[in-house]
Short mmCIF file of C-alpha atoms in Angstrom, two decimals:
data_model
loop_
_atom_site.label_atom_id
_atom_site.label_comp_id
_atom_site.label_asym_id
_atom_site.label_seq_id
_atom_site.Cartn_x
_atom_site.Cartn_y
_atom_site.Cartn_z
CA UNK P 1 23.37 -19.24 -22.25
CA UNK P 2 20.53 -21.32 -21.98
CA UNK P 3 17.33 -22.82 -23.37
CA UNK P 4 15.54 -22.56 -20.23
CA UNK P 5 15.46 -18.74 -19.81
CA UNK P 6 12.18 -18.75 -17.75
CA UNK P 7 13.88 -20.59 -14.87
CA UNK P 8 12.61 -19.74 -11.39
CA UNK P 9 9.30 -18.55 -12.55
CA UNK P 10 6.47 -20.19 -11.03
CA UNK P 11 3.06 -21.02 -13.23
CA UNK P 12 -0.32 -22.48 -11.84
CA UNK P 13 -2.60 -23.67 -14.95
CA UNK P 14 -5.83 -24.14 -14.85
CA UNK P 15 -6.68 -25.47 -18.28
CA UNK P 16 -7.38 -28.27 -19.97
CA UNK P 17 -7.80 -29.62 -23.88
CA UNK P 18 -5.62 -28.13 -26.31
CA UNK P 19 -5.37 -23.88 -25.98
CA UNK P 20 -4.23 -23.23 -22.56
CA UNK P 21 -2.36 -26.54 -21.87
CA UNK P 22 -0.14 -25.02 -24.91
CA UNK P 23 0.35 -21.82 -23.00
CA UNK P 24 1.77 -24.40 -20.27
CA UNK P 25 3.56 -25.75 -22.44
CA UNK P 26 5.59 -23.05 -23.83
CA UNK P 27 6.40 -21.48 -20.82
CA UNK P 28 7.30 -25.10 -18.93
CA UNK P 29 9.74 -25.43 -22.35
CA UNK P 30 11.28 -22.45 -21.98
CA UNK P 31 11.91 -23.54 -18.53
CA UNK P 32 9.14 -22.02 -16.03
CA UNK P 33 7.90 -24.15 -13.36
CA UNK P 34 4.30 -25.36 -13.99
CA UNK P 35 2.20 -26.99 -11.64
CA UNK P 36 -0.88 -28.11 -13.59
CA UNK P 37 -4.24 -28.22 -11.63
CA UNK P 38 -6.38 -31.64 -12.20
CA UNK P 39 -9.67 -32.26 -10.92
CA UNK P 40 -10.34 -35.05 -8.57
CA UNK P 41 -10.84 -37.88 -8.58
CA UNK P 42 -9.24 -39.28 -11.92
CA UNK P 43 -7.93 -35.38 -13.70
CA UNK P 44 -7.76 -33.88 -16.39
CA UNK P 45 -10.48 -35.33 -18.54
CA UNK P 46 -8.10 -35.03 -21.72
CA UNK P 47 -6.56 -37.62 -20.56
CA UNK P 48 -9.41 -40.36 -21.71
CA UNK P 49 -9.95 -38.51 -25.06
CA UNK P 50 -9.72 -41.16 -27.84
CA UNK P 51 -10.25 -40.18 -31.82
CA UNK P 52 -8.66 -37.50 -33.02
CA UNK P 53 -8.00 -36.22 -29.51
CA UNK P 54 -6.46 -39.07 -28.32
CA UNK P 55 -3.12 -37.24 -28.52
CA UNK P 56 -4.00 -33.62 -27.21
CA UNK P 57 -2.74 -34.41 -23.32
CA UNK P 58 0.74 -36.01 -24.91
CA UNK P 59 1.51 -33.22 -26.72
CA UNK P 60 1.05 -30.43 -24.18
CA UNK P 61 2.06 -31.83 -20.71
CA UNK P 62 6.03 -32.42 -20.64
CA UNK P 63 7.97 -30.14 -18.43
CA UNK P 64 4.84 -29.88 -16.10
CA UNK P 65 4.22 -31.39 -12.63
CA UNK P 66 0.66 -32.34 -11.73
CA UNK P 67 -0.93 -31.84 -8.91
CA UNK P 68 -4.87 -33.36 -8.35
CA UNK P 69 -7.36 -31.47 -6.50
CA UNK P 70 -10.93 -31.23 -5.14
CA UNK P 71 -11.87 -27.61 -5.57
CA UNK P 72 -15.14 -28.01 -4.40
CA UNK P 73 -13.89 -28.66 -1.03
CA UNK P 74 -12.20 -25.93 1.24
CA UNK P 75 -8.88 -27.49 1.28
CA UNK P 76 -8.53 -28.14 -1.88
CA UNK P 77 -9.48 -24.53 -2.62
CA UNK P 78 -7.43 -23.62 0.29
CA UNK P 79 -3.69 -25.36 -1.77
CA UNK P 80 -4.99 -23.70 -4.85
CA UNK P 81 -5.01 -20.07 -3.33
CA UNK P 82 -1.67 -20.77 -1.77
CA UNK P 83 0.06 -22.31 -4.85
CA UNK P 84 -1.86 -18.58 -6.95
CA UNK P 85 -0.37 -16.49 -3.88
CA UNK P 86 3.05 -17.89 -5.28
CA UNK P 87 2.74 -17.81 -8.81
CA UNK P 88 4.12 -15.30 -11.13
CA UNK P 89 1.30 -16.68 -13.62
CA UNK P 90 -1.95 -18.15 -13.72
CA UNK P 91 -3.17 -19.54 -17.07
CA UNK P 92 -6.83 -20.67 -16.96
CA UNK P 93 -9.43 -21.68 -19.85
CA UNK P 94 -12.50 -22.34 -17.77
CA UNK P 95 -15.92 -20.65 -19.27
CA UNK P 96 -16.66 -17.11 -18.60
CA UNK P 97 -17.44 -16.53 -14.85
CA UNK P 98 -16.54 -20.31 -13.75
CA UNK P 99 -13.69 -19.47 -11.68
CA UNK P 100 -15.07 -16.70 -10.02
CA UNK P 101 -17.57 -18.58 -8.34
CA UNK P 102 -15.00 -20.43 -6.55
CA UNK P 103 -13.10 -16.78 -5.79
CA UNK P 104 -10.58 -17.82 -7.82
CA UNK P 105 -11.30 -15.22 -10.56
CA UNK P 106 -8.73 -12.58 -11.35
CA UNK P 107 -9.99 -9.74 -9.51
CA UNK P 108 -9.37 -12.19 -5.83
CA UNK P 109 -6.74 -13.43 -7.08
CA UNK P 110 -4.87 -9.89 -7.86
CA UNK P 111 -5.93 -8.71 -4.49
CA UNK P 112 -3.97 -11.88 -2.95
CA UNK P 113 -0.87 -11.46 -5.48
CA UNK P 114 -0.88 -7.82 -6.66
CA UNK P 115 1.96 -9.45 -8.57
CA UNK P 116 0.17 -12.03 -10.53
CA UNK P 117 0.05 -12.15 -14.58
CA UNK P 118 -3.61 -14.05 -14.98
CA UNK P 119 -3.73 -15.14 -18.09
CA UNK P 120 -7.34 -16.14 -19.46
CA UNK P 121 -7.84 -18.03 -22.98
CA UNK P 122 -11.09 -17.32 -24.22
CA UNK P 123 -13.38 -18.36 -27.54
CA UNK P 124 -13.34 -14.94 -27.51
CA UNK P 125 -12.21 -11.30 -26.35
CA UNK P 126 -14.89 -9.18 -24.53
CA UNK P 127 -17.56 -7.75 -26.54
CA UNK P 128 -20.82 -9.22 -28.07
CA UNK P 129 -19.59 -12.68 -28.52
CA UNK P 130 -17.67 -13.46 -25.25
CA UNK P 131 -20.33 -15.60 -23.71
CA UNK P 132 -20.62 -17.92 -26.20
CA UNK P 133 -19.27 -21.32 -26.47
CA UNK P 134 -16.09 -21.69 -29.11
CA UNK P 135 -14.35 -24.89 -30.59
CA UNK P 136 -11.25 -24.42 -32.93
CA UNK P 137 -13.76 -25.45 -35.40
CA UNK P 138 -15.78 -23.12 -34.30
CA UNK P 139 -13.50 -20.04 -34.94
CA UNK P 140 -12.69 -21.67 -37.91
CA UNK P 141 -15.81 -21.67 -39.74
CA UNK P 142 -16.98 -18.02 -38.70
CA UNK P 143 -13.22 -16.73 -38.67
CA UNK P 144 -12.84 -17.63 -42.80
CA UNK P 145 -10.13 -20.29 -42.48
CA UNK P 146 -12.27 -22.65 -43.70
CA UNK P 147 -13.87 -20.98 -46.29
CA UNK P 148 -10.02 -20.18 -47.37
CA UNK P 149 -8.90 -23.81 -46.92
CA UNK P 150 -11.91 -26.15 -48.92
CA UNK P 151 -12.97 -25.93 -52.50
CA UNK P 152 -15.74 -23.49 -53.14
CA UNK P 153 -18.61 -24.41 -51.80
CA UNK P 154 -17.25 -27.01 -49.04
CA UNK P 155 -15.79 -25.06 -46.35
CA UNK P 156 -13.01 -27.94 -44.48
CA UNK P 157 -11.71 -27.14 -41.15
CA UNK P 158 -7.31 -27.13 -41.34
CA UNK P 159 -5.82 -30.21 -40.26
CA UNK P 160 -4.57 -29.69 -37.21
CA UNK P 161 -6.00 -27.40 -34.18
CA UNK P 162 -4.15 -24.86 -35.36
CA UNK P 163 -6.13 -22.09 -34.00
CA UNK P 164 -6.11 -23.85 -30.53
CA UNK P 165 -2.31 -23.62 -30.61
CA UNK P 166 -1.80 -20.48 -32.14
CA UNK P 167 -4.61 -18.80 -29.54
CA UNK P 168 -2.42 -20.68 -26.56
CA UNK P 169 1.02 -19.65 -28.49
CA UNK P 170 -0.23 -15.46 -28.24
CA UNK P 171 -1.39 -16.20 -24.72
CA UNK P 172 2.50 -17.26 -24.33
CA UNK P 173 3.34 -14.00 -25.82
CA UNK P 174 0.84 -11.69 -23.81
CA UNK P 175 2.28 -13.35 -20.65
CA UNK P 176 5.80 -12.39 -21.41
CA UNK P 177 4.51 -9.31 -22.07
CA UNK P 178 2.98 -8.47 -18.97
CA UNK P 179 6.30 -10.35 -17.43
CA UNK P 180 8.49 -7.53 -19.02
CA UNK P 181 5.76 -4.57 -17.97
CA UNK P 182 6.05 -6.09 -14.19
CA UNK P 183 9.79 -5.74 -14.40
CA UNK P 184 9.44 -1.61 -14.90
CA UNK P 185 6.10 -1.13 -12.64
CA UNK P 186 6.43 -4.23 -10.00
CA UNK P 187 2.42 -5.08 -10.87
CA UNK P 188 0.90 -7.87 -12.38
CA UNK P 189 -2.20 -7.74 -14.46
CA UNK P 190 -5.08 -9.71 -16.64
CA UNK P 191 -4.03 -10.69 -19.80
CA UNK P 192 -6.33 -12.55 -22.34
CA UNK P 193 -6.12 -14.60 -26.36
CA UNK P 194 -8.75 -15.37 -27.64
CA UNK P 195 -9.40 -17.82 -30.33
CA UNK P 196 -11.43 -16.00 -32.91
CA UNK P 197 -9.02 -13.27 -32.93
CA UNK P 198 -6.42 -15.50 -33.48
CA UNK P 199 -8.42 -16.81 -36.71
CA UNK P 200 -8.77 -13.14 -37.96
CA UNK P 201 -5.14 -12.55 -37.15
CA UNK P 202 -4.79 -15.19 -40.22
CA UNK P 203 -7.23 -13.64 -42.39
CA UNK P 204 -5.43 -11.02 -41.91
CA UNK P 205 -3.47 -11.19 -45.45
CA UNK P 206 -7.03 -11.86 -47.13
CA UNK P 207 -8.19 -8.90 -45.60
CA UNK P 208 -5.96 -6.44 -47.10
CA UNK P 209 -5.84 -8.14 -50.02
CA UNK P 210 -9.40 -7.54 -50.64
CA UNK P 211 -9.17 -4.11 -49.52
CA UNK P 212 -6.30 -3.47 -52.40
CA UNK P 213 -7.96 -5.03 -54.74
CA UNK P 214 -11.61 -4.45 -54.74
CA UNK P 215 -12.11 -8.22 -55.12
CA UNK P 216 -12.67 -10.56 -52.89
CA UNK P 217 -9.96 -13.38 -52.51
CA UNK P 218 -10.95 -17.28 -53.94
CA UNK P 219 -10.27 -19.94 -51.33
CA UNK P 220 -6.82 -21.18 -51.51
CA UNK P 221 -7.70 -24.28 -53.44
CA UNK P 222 -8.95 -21.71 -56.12
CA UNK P 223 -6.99 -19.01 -55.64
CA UNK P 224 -5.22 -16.72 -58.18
CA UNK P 225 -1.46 -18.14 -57.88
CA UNK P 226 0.73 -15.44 -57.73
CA UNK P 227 3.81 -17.56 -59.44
CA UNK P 228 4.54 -19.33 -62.82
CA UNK P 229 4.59 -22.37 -61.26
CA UNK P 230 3.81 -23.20 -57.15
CA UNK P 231 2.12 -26.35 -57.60
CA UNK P 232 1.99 -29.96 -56.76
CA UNK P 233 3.18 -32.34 -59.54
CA UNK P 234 3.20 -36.10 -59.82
CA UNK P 235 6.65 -38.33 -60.07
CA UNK P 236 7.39 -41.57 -61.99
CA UNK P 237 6.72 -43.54 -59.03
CA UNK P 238 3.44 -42.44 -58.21
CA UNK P 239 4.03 -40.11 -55.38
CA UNK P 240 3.63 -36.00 -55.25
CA UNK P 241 5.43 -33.18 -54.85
CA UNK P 242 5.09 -29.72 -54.61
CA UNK P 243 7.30 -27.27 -56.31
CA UNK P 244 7.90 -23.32 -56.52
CA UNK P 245 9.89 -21.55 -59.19
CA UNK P 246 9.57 -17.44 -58.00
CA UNK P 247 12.12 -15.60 -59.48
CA UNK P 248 13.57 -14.78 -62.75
CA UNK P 249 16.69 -16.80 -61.56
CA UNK P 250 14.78 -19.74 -60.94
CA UNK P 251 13.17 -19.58 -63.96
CA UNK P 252 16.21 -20.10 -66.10
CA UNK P 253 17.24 -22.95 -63.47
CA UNK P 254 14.04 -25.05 -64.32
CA UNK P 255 14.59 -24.39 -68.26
CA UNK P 256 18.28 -24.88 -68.20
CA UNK P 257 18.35 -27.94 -65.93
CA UNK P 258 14.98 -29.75 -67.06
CA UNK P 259 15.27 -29.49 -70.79
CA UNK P 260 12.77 -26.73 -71.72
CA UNK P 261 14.93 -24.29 -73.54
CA UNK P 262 11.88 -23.74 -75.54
CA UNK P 263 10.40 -21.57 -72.89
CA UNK P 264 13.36 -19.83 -72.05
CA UNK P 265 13.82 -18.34 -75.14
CA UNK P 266 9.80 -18.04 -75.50
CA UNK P 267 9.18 -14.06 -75.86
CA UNK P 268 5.79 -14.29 -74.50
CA UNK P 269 7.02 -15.36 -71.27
CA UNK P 270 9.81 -12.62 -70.30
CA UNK P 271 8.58 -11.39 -67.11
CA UNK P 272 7.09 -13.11 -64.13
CA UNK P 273 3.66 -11.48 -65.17
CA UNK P 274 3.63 -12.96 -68.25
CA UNK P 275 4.78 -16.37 -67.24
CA UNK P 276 1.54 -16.35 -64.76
CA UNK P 277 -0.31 -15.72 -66.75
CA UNK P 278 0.53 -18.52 -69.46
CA UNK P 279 0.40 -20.80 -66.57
CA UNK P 280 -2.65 -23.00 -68.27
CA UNK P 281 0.18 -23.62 -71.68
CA UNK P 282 3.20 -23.94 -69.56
CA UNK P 283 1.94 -26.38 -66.95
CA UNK P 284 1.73 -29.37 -68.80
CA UNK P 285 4.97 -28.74 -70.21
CA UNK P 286 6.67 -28.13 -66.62
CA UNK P 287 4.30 -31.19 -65.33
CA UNK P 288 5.74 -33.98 -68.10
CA UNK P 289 9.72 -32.92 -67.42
CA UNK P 290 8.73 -33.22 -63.72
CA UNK P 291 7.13 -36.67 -64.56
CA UNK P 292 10.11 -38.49 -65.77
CA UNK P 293 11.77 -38.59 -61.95
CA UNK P 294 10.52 -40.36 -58.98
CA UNK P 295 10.20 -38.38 -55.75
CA UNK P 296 13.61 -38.90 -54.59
CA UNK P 297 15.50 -37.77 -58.11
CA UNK P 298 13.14 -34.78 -58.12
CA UNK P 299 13.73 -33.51 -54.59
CA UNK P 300 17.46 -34.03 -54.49
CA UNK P 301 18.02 -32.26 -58.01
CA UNK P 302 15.78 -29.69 -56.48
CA UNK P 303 17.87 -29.30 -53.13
CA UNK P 304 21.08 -28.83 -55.76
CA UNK P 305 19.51 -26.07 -57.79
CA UNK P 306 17.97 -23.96 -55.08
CA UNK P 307 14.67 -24.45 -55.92
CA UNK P 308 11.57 -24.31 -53.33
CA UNK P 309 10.49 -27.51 -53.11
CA UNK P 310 8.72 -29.94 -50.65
CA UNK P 311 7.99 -33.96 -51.03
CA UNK P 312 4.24 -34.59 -49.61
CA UNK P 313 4.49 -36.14 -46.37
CA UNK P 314 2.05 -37.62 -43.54
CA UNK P 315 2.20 -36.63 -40.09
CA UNK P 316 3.69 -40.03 -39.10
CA UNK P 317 6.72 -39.59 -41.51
CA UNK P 318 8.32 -36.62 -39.20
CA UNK P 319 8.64 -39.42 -36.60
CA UNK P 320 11.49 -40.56 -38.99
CA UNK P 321 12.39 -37.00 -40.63
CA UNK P 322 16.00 -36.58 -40.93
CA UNK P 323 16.63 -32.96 -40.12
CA UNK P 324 14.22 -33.06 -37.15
CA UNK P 325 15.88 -36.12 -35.81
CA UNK P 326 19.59 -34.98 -36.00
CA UNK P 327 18.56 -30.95 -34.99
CA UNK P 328 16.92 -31.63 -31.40
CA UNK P 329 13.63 -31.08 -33.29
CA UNK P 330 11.89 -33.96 -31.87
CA UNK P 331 11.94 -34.62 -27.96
CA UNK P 332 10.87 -38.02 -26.10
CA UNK P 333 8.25 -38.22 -23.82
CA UNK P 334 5.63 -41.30 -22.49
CA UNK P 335 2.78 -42.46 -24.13
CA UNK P 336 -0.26 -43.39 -21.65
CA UNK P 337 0.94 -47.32 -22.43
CA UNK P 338 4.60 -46.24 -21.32
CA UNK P 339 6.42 -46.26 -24.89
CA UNK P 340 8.57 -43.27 -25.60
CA UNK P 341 7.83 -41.71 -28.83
CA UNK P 342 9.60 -38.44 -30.44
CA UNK P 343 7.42 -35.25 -30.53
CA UNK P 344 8.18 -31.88 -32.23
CA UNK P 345 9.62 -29.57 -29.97
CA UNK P 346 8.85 -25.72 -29.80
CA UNK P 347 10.38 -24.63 -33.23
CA UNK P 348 12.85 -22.27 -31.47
CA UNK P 349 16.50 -22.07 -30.56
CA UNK P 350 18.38 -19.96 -28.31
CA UNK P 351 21.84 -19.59 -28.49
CA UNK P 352 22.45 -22.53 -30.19
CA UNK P 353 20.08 -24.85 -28.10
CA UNK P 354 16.53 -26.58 -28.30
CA UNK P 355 14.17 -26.25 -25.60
CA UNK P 356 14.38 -30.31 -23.98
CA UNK P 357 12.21 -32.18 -21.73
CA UNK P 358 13.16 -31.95 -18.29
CA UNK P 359 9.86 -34.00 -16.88
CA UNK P 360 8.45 -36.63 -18.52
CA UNK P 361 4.26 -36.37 -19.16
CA UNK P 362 3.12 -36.91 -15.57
CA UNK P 363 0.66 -39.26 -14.24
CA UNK P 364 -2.35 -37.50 -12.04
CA UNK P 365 -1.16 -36.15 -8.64
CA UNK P 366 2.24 -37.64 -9.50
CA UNK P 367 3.07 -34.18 -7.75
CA UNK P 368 0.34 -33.76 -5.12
CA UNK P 369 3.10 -34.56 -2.49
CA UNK P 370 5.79 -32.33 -3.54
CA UNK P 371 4.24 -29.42 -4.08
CA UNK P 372 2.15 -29.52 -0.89
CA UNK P 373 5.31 -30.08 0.84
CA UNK P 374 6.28 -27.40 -1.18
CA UNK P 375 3.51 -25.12 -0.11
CA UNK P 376 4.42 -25.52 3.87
CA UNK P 377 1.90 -28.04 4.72
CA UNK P 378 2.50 -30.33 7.59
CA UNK P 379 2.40 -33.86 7.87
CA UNK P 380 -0.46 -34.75 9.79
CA UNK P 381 -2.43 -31.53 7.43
CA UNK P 382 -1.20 -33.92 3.87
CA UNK P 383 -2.68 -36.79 5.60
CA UNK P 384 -6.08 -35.70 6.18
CA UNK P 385 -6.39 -34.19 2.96
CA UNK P 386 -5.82 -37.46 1.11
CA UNK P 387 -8.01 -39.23 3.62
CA UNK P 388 -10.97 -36.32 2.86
CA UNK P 389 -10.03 -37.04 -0.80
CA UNK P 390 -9.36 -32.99 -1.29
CA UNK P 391 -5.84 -33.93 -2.91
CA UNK P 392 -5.13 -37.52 -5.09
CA UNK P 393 -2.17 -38.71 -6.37
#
């Protein structure tokens, strides 16, 4: 068995930023062959973010080769339809009608590759709102994550682009969808994720909630806890940590094992209803026994008893995390200075193995060459395109 299952498949992408690069990604993991598209003269423009999206084109571009083109000019148009004439799949996240204009939109590119899975990532799905323009904050805002994640009143984006990567993640999925389909009909077809759907995938569980209930759900930072306790708690060395007790059984561990008998044998807290809903008396007590450990006594007498817990971290302490670092969790790769750094791989495992990097991030056109080679191109035909400046490396 292996952890590179989509071996021999061939995938063109024609995205950029963070929700189809992670398509890429997931299928170059899992072991496809992806020749990313960049734009000539210097590619992909996520490349020179800096901020907070200074790490976007890190993260999504191992296992891929890159190949730099000029698709304003006819040969560079001309290696793009030949490399899509190839492809199992095309992933693109250009704007609504971009790619047509260049006859590279998925009704050409079908008639070339009756074949072809063309996967678009969109803001949004047809209907009323698929013209306009979408950020994952965007989605967020209008989608109800971040009325669900702030305090009342102050709506606060998540911290991460989650939708991005959960909107490229179900493009992932449609495309192995249409995969299987092409196995039992031998066509390909258009497949699309967009990004506000993925948001209203999440508020899914709000949704019905509401619906049950009659009453509309409190953001999270408000919301009516479901569990005696499921909160974060300070230690005796300043730091937090967050702790669940959800069961009868791990009720009685928490009494037993952090000295409060008292409400153990308390008859107003019996069942798990009741014990909610003395949560503003019981609190402080649970808080104060927490209190007396530091972080470390806490979460290791927590590991021994069973009980949910979770220490507080920062994204820069899973560099250093011990279960990602000894279970293949985290997987090297070049920064744009040329240090290697650890980053999380995809959170499967297949028969026993993690998905690994078999290319290293690649520079611009590192595989311009290659692939043309690749493609059947001559010689003296690579030459003058580099010397028109269709193709870079």
């Amino acid at each position: 068995m292996s952890a590179t299952p989509l071996a021999g498949l061939r995938v063109v992408e024609f995205a950029h930023m963070v929700m189809g690069p992670t398509t890429g990604l997931i299928l170059a993991d899992l072991g496809a062959d992806v020749v990313k598209i960049e734009p000539a003269p210097a590619g992909d423009n996520t490349r020179r973010l800096t901020g907070s999206g200074i790490g976007f084109f890190t993260m999504t571009s191992r296992n891929k080769r890159s190949v730099v083109l000029d698709l304003k000019s006819a040969a560079g148009l001309d290696v793009a339809r030949r490399l899509i004439a190839r492809a199992d799949v095309m992933t693109e996240n250009f704007r609504p009608g971009a790619l047509d204009k260049l006859g590279l939109g998925y009704a050409d590119c079908a008639a070339a590759n009756p074949r072809l899975i063309y996967c678009s990532l969109k803001g949004f799905l047809p209907g009323p709102y698929e013209n306009r323009t979408a950020l994952d904050e965007v989605v967020q805002m209008m989608g109800g994550l971040a009325y669900m994640t702030g305090p009342i009143g102050q709506p606060l984006r998540a911290g991460s682009s989650v939708i991005d990567i959960m909107g490229g993640t179900y493009g992932a999925v449609a495309v192995l969808a249409a995969l299987a389909e092409r196995e039992r009909t031998g066509k390909g077809q258009l497949v699309q994720s967009g990004l506000f759907e993925s948001v209203a995938m999440l508020m899914a569980q709000h949704m019905a909630q509401a619906a049950i209930t009659g009453i509309e759900p409190k953001p999270m930072s408000a919301r009516d806890v479901a569990w005696p306790v499921y909160d974060i708690f300070a230690t005796a060395d300043d730091a937090q940590i967050f702790i669940g007790v959800v069961t009868d059984t791990q009720w009685q561990v928490l009494c037993t094992e952090f000295g409060l008998e008292a409400l153990a044998r308390d008859p107003e807290l019996t069942t798990q209803a009741e014990r909610r809903a003395a949560r503003p008396r019981t609190l402080p007590v649970i808080a104060a026994a927490f209190a007396q450990f530091t972080k470390a006594e806490l979460a290791a007498r927590c590991e021994r008893l069973g009980l949910p817990f979770a220490p507080i971290a920062r994204p820069v302490e899973l560099f250093d995390d011990a279960h990602l670092r000894a279970s293949g969790g985290l997987v090297d790769v070049s920064l744009p200075d040329g240090r290697m750094v650890g980053l999380p791989a995809l959170p499967i495992s297949m028969a026993g193995q993690r998905p690994g990097v078999r290319r290293d991030v690649p520079r611009p056109g590192a595989d311009t060459q290659e692939v043309l080679t690749e493609l059947g191109y001559g010689e003296a035909e690579i030459s003058a395109m580099y010397a028109s400046r269709s193709v870079l490396d």
